[in-house]
Coordinates of C-alpha atoms (C1' of nucleotides) in Angstrom, one line a residue:
Chain A
M1 CA 21.0 -5.6 4.5
P2 CA 22.6 -5.2 7.9
P3 CA 21.3 -7.6 10.6
V4 CA 17.7 -7.0 11.8
I5 CA 17.6 -6.1 15.5
R6 CA 14.9 -5.4 18.1
S7 CA 14.5 -1.9 19.4
N8 CA 14.7 -3.0 23.1
Q9 CA 18.2 -4.5 22.4
L10 CA 19.8 -1.4 20.9
A11 CA 22.3 -1.0 23.9
Q12 CA 23.8 -4.4 22.9
V13 CA 24.6 -3.1 19.3
D14 CA 25.9 0.4 20.1
G15 CA 28.1 1.6 17.2
Q16 CA 27.0 -1.1 14.8
E17 CA 25.0 -0.8 11.5
V18 CA 21.7 -2.5 11.9
T19 CA 18.3 -2.9 10.3
L20 CA 15.0 -2.0 12.0
Q21 CA 11.8 -3.3 10.7
G22 CA 8.7 -1.4 11.7
W23 CA 6.3 1.4 11.2
I24 CA 6.6 5.2 11.2
Y25 CA 4.9 6.5 14.4
N26 CA 5.9 10.2 14.0
R27 CA 8.0 12.4 11.8
T28 CA 9.5 15.7 12.6
H29 CA 10.9 17.6 9.7
K30 CA 13.4 20.4 10.6
G31 CA 14.5 21.4 7.0
K32 CA 17.9 19.8 6.6
L33 CA 17.3 17.4 9.4
V34 CA 14.5 14.8 9.9
F35 CA 13.5 12.8 13.0
L36 CA 11.5 9.6 12.5
L37 CA 10.0 7.9 15.6
V38 CA 9.7 4.2 14.6
R39 CA 7.8 1.4 16.2
D40 CA 9.0 -2.2 15.7
G41 CA 6.8 -4.0 18.2
Y42 CA 9.5 -4.1 20.9
G43 CA 9.7 -0.3 21.5
F44 CA 9.9 3.1 20.0
V45 CA 13.2 4.3 18.5
Q46 CA 14.2 7.7 17.1
C47 CA 15.9 7.6 13.7
V48 CA 17.7 10.7 12.5
A49 CA 18.7 11.8 9.0
F50 CA 20.9 14.8 8.0
Q51 CA 20.5 16.1 4.5
R52 CA 24.2 16.6 4.0
D53 CA 25.0 12.9 4.7
L54 CA 22.5 11.4 2.3
D55 CA 21.8 11.4 -1.4
P56 CA 18.9 13.8 -2.3
E57 CA 16.5 11.0 -3.3
L58 CA 16.9 9.1 -0.1
F59 CA 16.6 12.2 2.0
E60 CA 13.4 13.3 0.1
A61 CA 11.9 9.8 0.7
I62 CA 12.6 10.1 4.5
V63 CA 11.0 13.6 4.5
R64 CA 7.9 12.3 2.8
V65 CA 7.3 8.9 4.4
P66 CA 3.7 9.1 5.8
Q67 CA 2.7 8.2 9.4
E68 CA 2.2 4.4 9.9
S69 CA 4.0 3.4 6.7
S70 CA 5.8 0.1 7.0
V71 CA 9.6 0.4 6.5
R72 CA 13.0 -1.2 6.8
I73 CA 15.5 1.3 8.0
S74 CA 19.2 0.7 8.2
G75 CA 21.6 2.8 10.1
V76 CA 24.2 3.1 12.8
V77 CA 23.2 2.8 16.4
R78 CA 24.5 5.5 18.8
A79 CA 23.8 6.5 22.4
D80 CA 22.2 9.9 22.8
K81 CA 20.6 11.2 25.9
R82 CA 18.3 13.4 23.9
A83 CA 16.8 10.5 22.0
P84 CA 13.1 9.9 22.9
G85 CA 11.5 6.5 22.7
I86 CA 10.7 3.5 24.8
P87 CA 13.1 2.8 26.4
G88 CA 14.9 5.7 24.6
G89 CA 18.5 6.9 25.0
Y90 CA 19.6 5.4 21.7
E91 CA 19.0 6.5 18.2
I92 CA 19.7 5.3 14.7
G93 CA 21.6 7.5 12.2
I94 CA 19.8 6.5 8.9
T95 CA 21.8 5.2 6.0
G96 CA 19.0 3.5 4.1
L97 CA 15.2 3.3 3.9
E98 CA 13.0 0.8 2.2
I99 CA 9.3 1.6 2.2
V100 CA 7.3 -1.7 2.4
Q101 CA 4.0 0.1 2.1
S102 CA 3.5 3.9 1.9
V103 CA 0.2 4.9 3.6
E104 CA -2.2 6.8 1.4
G105 CA -4.9 9.0 2.8
E106 CA -5.4 10.2 6.4
Y107 CA -4.5 7.9 9.3
P108 CA -7.4 8.2 11.8
I109 CA -5.5 8.4 15.0
A110 CA -3.6 11.7 15.2
L111 CA -0.9 12.5 17.7
K112 CA -3.3 14.3 20.0
E113 CA -6.2 13.7 22.3
H114 CA -9.2 11.8 21.2
G115 CA -12.5 10.9 22.8
V116 CA -13.0 7.5 24.3
D117 CA -15.7 6.4 21.9
F118 CA -13.6 7.3 18.9
L119 CA -10.6 5.5 20.2
L120 CA -12.6 2.4 21.0
D121 CA -14.1 2.4 17.5
H122 CA -10.5 2.4 16.3
R123 CA -9.2 -0.1 18.9
H124 CA -7.5 -2.1 16.2
L125 CA -5.3 1.0 15.5
W126 CA -5.3 2.5 19.0
I127 CA -3.2 -0.5 20.3
R128 CA -0.3 0.9 18.3
V129 CA 0.2 4.0 20.4
P130 CA 2.8 4.0 23.1
S131 CA 0.4 4.0 26.1
Q132 CA -1.8 1.2 24.8
W133 CA 1.3 -0.8 23.6
A134 CA 2.9 -0.4 27.1
I135 CA -0.3 -1.5 28.9
L136 CA -0.8 -4.6 26.8
R137 CA 2.9 -5.5 27.2
V138 CA 2.4 -5.3 31.0
R139 CA -0.7 -7.5 30.6
A140 CA 1.2 -10.1 28.8
T141 CA 3.9 -10.0 31.5
V142 CA 1.3 -10.3 34.3
I143 CA -0.2 -13.4 32.6
K144 CA 3.2 -15.0 32.2
A145 CA 4.1 -14.2 35.8
I146 CA 0.9 -15.8 37.0
R147 CA 1.5 -19.0 35.0
D148 CA 5.2 -19.2 35.9
W149 CA 4.5 -18.9 39.6
L150 CA 1.7 -21.4 39.7
D151 CA 3.5 -23.9 37.5
G152 CA 6.6 -23.5 39.7
N153 CA 4.7 -24.0 42.9
G154 CA 3.0 -27.3 42.4
F155 CA -0.2 -26.2 40.7
T156 CA -1.6 -28.1 37.7
L157 CA -3.4 -26.2 35.0
V158 CA -6.8 -27.9 34.6
D159 CA -9.1 -26.1 32.2
T160 CA -12.7 -25.6 33.1
P161 CA -15.6 -25.4 30.6
I162 CA -16.7 -22.1 29.1
L163 CA -20.2 -23.5 28.2
T164 CA -21.8 -24.5 31.5
P165 CA -25.2 -25.9 32.4
A166 CA -26.3 -23.3 35.0
A167 CA -25.3 -20.5 37.2
C168 CA -22.3 -21.5 39.3
E169 CA -23.3 -19.3 42.2
G170 CA -26.8 -18.4 41.3
T171 CA -26.2 -14.7 41.7
T172 CA -25.1 -12.8 38.6
T173 CA -26.8 -12.6 35.3
L174 CA -25.2 -14.9 32.6
F175 CA -25.0 -14.9 28.9
G176 CA -27.1 -17.7 27.5
T177 CA -27.1 -19.6 24.3
K178 CA -29.3 -22.3 22.9
Y179 CA -27.5 -25.7 23.2
F180 CA -28.9 -28.2 20.7
D181 CA -31.6 -30.3 22.4
E182 CA -30.3 -29.7 25.9
G183 CA -32.0 -26.4 26.5
M184 CA -29.8 -23.4 27.4
A185 CA -26.1 -23.3 28.1
Y186 CA -24.4 -20.4 29.8
L187 CA -21.0 -18.7 29.4
A188 CA -18.9 -19.4 32.5
Q189 CA -18.7 -16.8 35.2
S190 CA -16.2 -18.9 37.2
G191 CA -14.4 -22.2 37.0
Q192 CA -14.4 -22.6 40.7
L193 CA -16.8 -25.4 41.2
Y194 CA -14.9 -27.5 38.7
N195 CA -11.6 -26.5 40.3
E196 CA -13.0 -28.0 43.5
A197 CA -13.5 -31.3 41.8
D198 CA -10.0 -31.1 40.2
I199 CA -8.1 -30.6 43.5
F200 CA -9.2 -34.1 44.6
A201 CA -7.3 -35.4 41.5
F202 CA -4.4 -33.0 41.4
G203 CA -4.0 -31.4 44.9
K204 CA -3.4 -27.8 43.7
V205 CA -4.9 -26.6 40.5
Y206 CA -5.7 -23.5 38.6
C207 CA -7.9 -22.5 35.7
F208 CA -7.2 -19.4 33.6
G209 CA -9.5 -18.1 30.9
P210 CA -12.1 -15.6 30.0
T211 CA -15.2 -15.3 32.1
F212 CA -18.5 -13.6 31.3
R213 CA -21.0 -11.5 33.2
A214 CA -24.1 -10.1 31.7
E215 CA -24.6 -7.5 34.4
K216 CA -25.4 -4.1 33.1
S217 CA -22.5 -2.6 35.0
K218 CA -21.3 0.8 33.6
T219 CA -18.2 1.6 35.6
R220 CA -14.4 1.9 35.1
R221 CA -14.0 -1.5 36.9
H222 CA -16.3 -3.7 34.8
L223 CA -16.2 -5.5 31.5
T224 CA -18.7 -8.2 30.3
E225 CA -15.8 -10.4 29.2
F226 CA -12.7 -10.4 31.4
W227 CA -9.9 -12.8 32.3
M228 CA -9.6 -14.5 35.6
V229 CA -7.1 -16.9 37.1
E230 CA -8.6 -19.2 39.8
P231 CA -6.2 -21.2 42.0
E232 CA -7.7 -23.8 44.3
M233 CA -5.8 -25.9 46.9
A234 CA -6.6 -29.0 48.9
F235 CA -5.6 -29.2 52.5
C236 CA -5.6 -25.4 52.7
D237 CA -7.4 -23.2 55.3
L238 CA -8.1 -19.5 55.2
D239 CA -4.7 -18.4 56.8
Q240 CA -2.8 -20.6 54.4
L241 CA -4.7 -19.1 51.5
M242 CA -3.7 -15.6 52.5
E243 CA -0.1 -16.6 52.8
M244 CA -0.2 -18.1 49.3
E245 CA -1.9 -15.1 47.9
E246 CA 0.6 -12.6 49.2
Q247 CA 3.5 -14.6 47.8
F248 CA 1.7 -15.0 44.5
I249 CA 0.7 -11.3 44.1
S250 CA 4.2 -10.1 45.2
H251 CA 5.8 -12.3 42.5
I252 CA 3.5 -10.8 39.8
V253 CA 4.3 -7.2 40.9
Q254 CA 8.1 -7.8 41.2
T255 CA 8.2 -9.6 37.8
V256 CA 6.4 -6.7 36.1
L257 CA 8.8 -4.2 37.8
R258 CA 11.8 -6.2 36.5
D259 CA 10.6 -7.0 33.0
C260 CA 8.4 -4.0 32.2
R261 CA 10.3 -1.1 33.7
A262 CA 10.4 0.9 30.4
E263 CA 6.7 0.4 29.8
L264 CA 5.7 1.5 33.4
L265 CA 8.0 4.5 33.2
S266 CA 6.5 5.5 29.8
L267 CA 3.1 5.4 31.4
G268 CA 4.3 7.7 34.2
R269 CA 3.8 5.1 36.9
D270 CA 5.4 5.8 40.3
L271 CA 7.5 2.6 40.8
T272 CA 8.2 3.2 44.5
V273 CA 4.6 2.3 45.4
L274 CA 5.0 -1.0 43.5
E275 CA 8.4 -1.8 45.0
K276 CA 6.7 -1.9 48.4
V277 CA 4.5 -4.8 47.4
V278 CA 6.3 -7.7 49.3
P279 CA 5.0 -10.0 52.0
P280 CA 3.5 -9.8 54.5
F281 CA 0.4 -7.8 53.5
P282 CA -1.7 -6.1 56.2
R283 CA -4.9 -8.0 57.3
I284 CA -8.0 -6.5 58.7
S285 CA -11.2 -8.3 59.8
Y286 CA -14.5 -7.2 58.4
D287 CA -15.6 -6.3 61.9
D288 CA -12.6 -3.9 62.3
A289 CA -13.1 -2.5 58.8
V290 CA -16.6 -1.6 59.6
K291 CA -15.5 0.3 62.7
K292 CA -12.7 2.1 60.8
L293 CA -15.2 3.1 58.1
A294 CA -17.5 4.5 60.8
E295 CA -14.6 6.6 62.2
I296 CA -13.7 7.8 58.7
R297 CA -17.3 8.7 58.1
D298 CA -17.5 10.7 61.3
R299 CA -14.4 12.7 60.4
T300 CA -15.7 13.5 56.9
D301 CA -17.4 16.9 56.3
D302 CA -18.5 16.3 52.8
P303 CA -22.2 15.2 53.1
E304 CA -22.2 13.3 49.9
Q305 CA -19.1 11.3 51.0
K306 CA -20.8 10.8 54.4
A307 CA -23.8 9.2 52.7
L308 CA -21.7 7.0 50.5
L309 CA -19.8 5.7 53.5
T310 CA -22.9 4.9 55.5
M311 CA -23.1 1.2 56.4
E312 CA -24.0 -1.2 59.2
W313 CA -22.5 -4.5 60.1
G314 CA -23.9 -7.1 57.7
G315 CA -23.7 -5.2 54.5
D316 CA -21.2 -5.6 51.7
F317 CA -18.6 -3.0 51.0
G318 CA -19.2 -0.8 48.0
S319 CA -16.6 0.9 45.9
P320 CA -16.4 4.0 48.2
H321 CA -15.8 1.8 51.2
E322 CA -13.0 -0.1 49.5
T323 CA -11.4 3.1 48.4
E324 CA -11.3 4.5 51.9
L325 CA -10.0 1.3 53.4
T326 CA -7.1 1.0 50.9
K327 CA -6.1 4.6 51.6
L328 CA -5.1 3.5 55.0
Y329 CA -2.3 1.2 53.7
D330 CA 0.5 1.4 51.2
K331 CA 0.3 -2.3 50.2
P332 CA -2.6 -4.5 49.2
V333 CA -4.7 -5.3 52.2
F334 CA -6.6 -8.5 53.1
C335 CA -10.1 -8.0 54.4
Y336 CA -11.4 -11.2 55.8
G337 CA -14.4 -12.6 57.6
Y338 CA -17.3 -11.1 55.7
P339 CA -20.9 -11.8 56.8
S340 CA -22.1 -15.1 55.3
A341 CA -25.3 -13.4 54.1
V342 CA -23.4 -11.3 51.5
K343 CA -21.2 -14.1 50.2
A344 CA -21.7 -17.2 48.1
F345 CA -23.3 -20.3 49.5
Y346 CA -20.2 -22.5 49.5
M347 CA -18.1 -20.6 52.0
E348 CA -17.0 -22.2 55.3
P349 CA -18.6 -20.6 58.4
W350 CA -16.3 -19.1 61.0
P351 CA -15.8 -21.4 63.9
G352 CA -18.3 -20.4 66.6
R353 CA -19.7 -17.5 64.5
P354 CA -22.0 -19.0 61.9
E355 CA -23.0 -15.5 60.7
V356 CA -19.4 -14.9 59.5
S357 CA -17.7 -16.7 56.6
K358 CA -14.1 -17.7 56.1
S359 CA -13.8 -15.4 53.2
V360 CA -11.1 -12.9 52.1
D361 CA -10.9 -10.2 49.5
L362 CA -7.6 -8.5 48.6
L363 CA -7.9 -4.8 48.0
A364 CA -5.3 -3.1 45.9
P365 CA -3.9 0.3 47.1
E366 CA -4.6 3.7 45.6
G367 CA -8.3 3.1 45.4
Y368 CA -8.1 0.3 42.8
G369 CA -10.3 -2.0 44.9
E370 CA -10.9 -5.7 44.9
I371 CA -8.4 -7.6 42.8
T372 CA -9.0 -11.0 44.4
G373 CA -11.9 -12.7 46.1
G374 CA -11.7 -16.1 47.8
S375 CA -12.6 -18.3 50.7
E376 CA -12.2 -21.5 52.5
R377 CA -15.0 -23.8 51.1
I378 CA -17.5 -25.8 53.0
S379 CA -16.1 -29.4 53.5
D380 CA -19.0 -31.0 55.3
P381 CA -21.6 -32.6 52.9
D382 CA -24.6 -32.0 55.2
L383 CA -23.8 -28.3 55.8
L384 CA -23.3 -27.8 52.0
L385 CA -26.6 -29.4 51.2
E386 CA -28.3 -27.2 53.9
R387 CA -26.8 -24.1 52.3
I388 CA -27.9 -25.1 48.8
R389 CA -31.4 -25.5 50.1
Q390 CA -31.3 -22.1 51.9
H391 CA -30.2 -20.4 48.7
D392 CA -33.0 -22.0 46.7
L393 CA -30.5 -23.6 44.3
P394 CA -31.5 -26.7 42.2
E395 CA -30.3 -29.6 44.3
D396 CA -30.0 -31.9 41.3
A397 CA -27.6 -29.7 39.4
F398 CA -25.3 -29.7 42.4
R399 CA -25.3 -33.5 43.1
W400 CA -21.8 -33.9 41.7
Y401 CA -20.6 -30.9 43.8
I402 CA -21.9 -32.5 47.0
D403 CA -20.3 -35.8 46.0
L404 CA -16.9 -34.1 46.4
R405 CA -17.6 -33.8 50.1
R406 CA -18.6 -37.4 50.4
Y407 CA -15.5 -39.0 48.9
G408 CA -12.4 -37.9 50.8
S409 CA -13.4 -34.4 51.8
V410 CA -10.6 -32.0 53.0
P411 CA -10.4 -28.4 54.1
H412 CA -9.8 -26.5 50.9
S413 CA -9.6 -22.9 49.7
G414 CA -9.2 -20.9 46.6
F415 CA -9.7 -17.5 45.0
G416 CA -10.1 -15.6 41.7
L417 CA -7.8 -12.9 40.5
G418 CA -9.0 -10.4 37.9
V419 CA -6.3 -9.8 35.3
E420 CA -7.7 -6.5 34.1
R421 CA -8.0 -4.9 37.5
T422 CA -4.5 -6.1 38.4
V423 CA -3.1 -4.6 35.2
A424 CA -5.0 -1.3 35.7
W425 CA -3.5 -1.1 39.2
L426 CA 0.1 -1.9 38.1
C427 CA -0.1 0.6 35.2
G428 CA -1.8 3.3 37.2
I429 CA -4.6 3.8 34.7
D430 CA -8.2 4.6 35.7
H431 CA -10.3 2.4 33.4
I432 CA -9.9 -1.3 32.8
R433 CA -11.1 -1.1 29.2
E434 CA -7.5 -0.2 28.3
T435 CA -6.1 -3.3 29.9
I436 CA -7.6 -5.8 27.5
P437 CA -6.9 -5.8 23.7
Y438 CA -10.5 -5.7 22.6
P439 CA -12.8 -4.7 25.5
R440 CA -16.4 -5.9 25.7
T441 CA -18.8 -3.6 27.5
I442 CA -22.5 -3.5 27.7
N443 CA -22.7 -1.4 24.5
R444 CA -19.6 -2.5 22.6
V445 CA -18.7 -5.6 20.7
Y446 CA -16.8 -3.9 17.9
P447 CA -14.1 -4.3 16.7
Chain B
rU1 C1' -32.6 -0.4 36.5
rC2 C1' -31.5 4.5 38.9
rC3 C1' -28.7 9.4 39.2
rU4 C1' -25.6 13.1 36.7
rC5 C1' -23.3 15.0 32.3
rG6 C1' -22.7 15.2 27.1
rG7 C1' -23.7 14.8 21.2
rU8 C1' -21.2 21.3 16.5
rA9 C1' -15.5 20.2 10.5
rG10 C1' -11.8 13.7 9.8
rC11 C1' -10.3 14.6 15.5
rU12 C1' -10.5 17.9 20.2
rC13 C1' -13.6 21.7 21.4
rA14 C1' -15.7 27.2 21.3
rA15 C1' -20.1 30.0 19.9
rU16 C1' -22.4 36.1 25.1
rU17 C1' -29.6 37.6 25.8
rG18 C1' -32.4 33.4 20.4
rG19 C1' -29.3 37.3 15.6
rC20 C1' -23.7 36.0 9.4
rA21 C1' -21.1 28.5 12.6
rG22 C1' -15.4 29.6 14.7
rA23 C1' -10.4 28.0 16.6
rG24 C1' -6.6 24.3 17.3
rC25 C1' -5.0 19.7 15.5
rG26 C1' -5.0 16.5 11.0
rA27 C1' -4.4 16.6 5.5
rC28 C1' -2.1 19.6 1.4
rC29 C1' 1.8 23.6 0.0
rG30 C1' 6.1 26.5 1.7
rG31 C1' 10.1 27.6 5.7
rC32 C1' 13.5 25.9 9.5
rU33 C1' 20.3 21.2 11.7
rG34 C1' 18.2 18.4 18.0
rU35 C1' 12.7 17.8 17.5
rU36 C1' 9.9 15.2 22.0
rA37 C1' 1.8 15.6 20.3
rA38 C1' 8.1 20.6 17.4
rC39 C1' 7.4 25.5 15.7
rC40 C1' 6.0 29.6 11.9
rG41 C1' 3.1 31.2 7.3
rG42 C1' -0.7 29.7 3.7
rU43 C1' -4.8 26.3 1.6
rU44 C1' -8.7 22.9 2.6
rG45 C1' -12.7 21.6 5.6
rG46 C1' -20.2 21.7 8.1
rU47 C1' -27.1 17.1 7.4
rU48 C1' -24.7 21.6 14.6
rC49 C1' -27.5 13.3 16.7
rC50 C1' -32.9 12.5 14.9
rU51 C1' -38.3 14.0 14.8
rG52 C1' -41.7 17.6 15.8
rG53 C1' -42.9 22.4 18.1
rU54 C1' -42.3 27.9 19.6
rU55 C1' -40.3 32.2 16.9
rC56 C1' -39.4 37.2 11.8
rG57 C1' -35.1 34.2 13.1
rA58 C1' -33.1 28.0 16.8
rG59 C1' -26.4 25.1 17.6
rU60 C1' -29.0 27.9 21.5
rC61 C1' -35.7 27.5 24.0
rC62 C1' -39.8 23.3 24.5
rA63 C1' -41.5 17.9 23.8
rG64 C1' -40.3 13.0 22.4
rG65 C1' -36.6 9.7 20.8
rC66 C1' -31.5 7.7 19.6
rC67 C1' -26.3 7.4 21.0
rG68 C1' -22.2 7.9 24.4
rA69 C1' -19.6 9.0 29.1
rG70 C1' -19.1 9.0 34.6
rG71 C1' -21.3 7.1 39.1
rA72 C1' -24.7 3.7 42.1
rG73 C1' -26.1 -1.4 42.6
rC74 C1' -23.6 -6.2 41.4
rC75 C1' -19.0 -8.0 41.2
rA76 C1' -13.1 -9.7 39.6

RNA sequence: UCCUCGGUAGCUCAAUUGGCAGAGCGACCGGCUGUUAACCGGUUGGUUCCUGGUUCGAGUCCAGGCCGAGGAGCCA
């Protein structure tokens, strides 16, 4: 058997006889000529067989091999501009075919449009198709870029618990589970409070794992289980946080452009908009954003849009507001200085303006909305205690958290980045359920 | 929780005023030497989401329910 190669390395073995191990994605029979489109996990390759070049039994086997059958194909690699595939441009002239398993019966996913519910019921098979394969390859690259950048810039990975004693922020609805004789435990919605403890031991830390929200959100931007990376830094104020974030995000985007070019192109993504994502990012204060939104609203004729954009200083932005704001820029934009009332209890107040918090969200362009949310944290123990009381949070549960401000308190900041929203933006797809291998939504836990 | 839309063949969808339930794709058979979800001919394919009602007659109208999608709120 000729040496086994990966389909994304075909250019390096042009002219050589190789073996490709994979699955039949599509077959086009033209009579005396057959095209097989083969997946091998690394890409999609066209393999071609001419009847006159092969013995009749082999040719007949190639003609008959059903979709999704597992195969070992040997043949000679050649460049051909007509060859489809990911990345494409090379094809294999078949000299041999070994069928590992021949599929019997109908394969559920046809090469045509399907409904969302049907596809999600068959998610275990859906991930084989080019679009889903490409998206999940981008996801893996995003995660690797995140870890590489943080590991290379002085951050220590410190894992935070998934089973937690209570609501971290006391806001969203959590999934609960009975925890032996200790009452209820809750699936983590954030590792942030633990991160804040960890920076006093390690300086700069991050946690990276699944988080859970039991909110009954039914939109293209929500999952009940999603992945979030949360960096946290000691001796870091809000401005330094934004500087770090733009370096970090730019690294992720440029890494994906470099390592997942074929995947992005196969998804039809416009790469020029991603190439622009380099520091610095534009920054707009909440105050100015509210003014801009009022101007946009005044210019709008659509009464429905007018109603959606209505807001006064003090409210939080909804999805329509974020979309309009991001349309003003061709890069991600920082929006900072939200009213304290709409943000979590632990955020540092703006100097001289206690009604404003040192908070910052990063909004992705093209209407993708909030991909990070962060802030400078309160460093004064008395102020923190005051806020905990104002928010009616159980003081006892936060005793350890207040301790952090009593023993060597420093200005510190951090944020959370939603992996799925980032992948959706980079891939240019409109629903985040496609950016996670097995999405969990309010009415789906299968497969 | 609220608003809007939807549920018909394995899949994607049609079905006029309430009047014989259809097409494409898939599968199967045949044809084709450059296909890109190939194309062409043939064969196969039905609990019209459920329950009740109106009617000579219901996929279609009415009531209730179930399931799904999009959006709002909340958030990443």
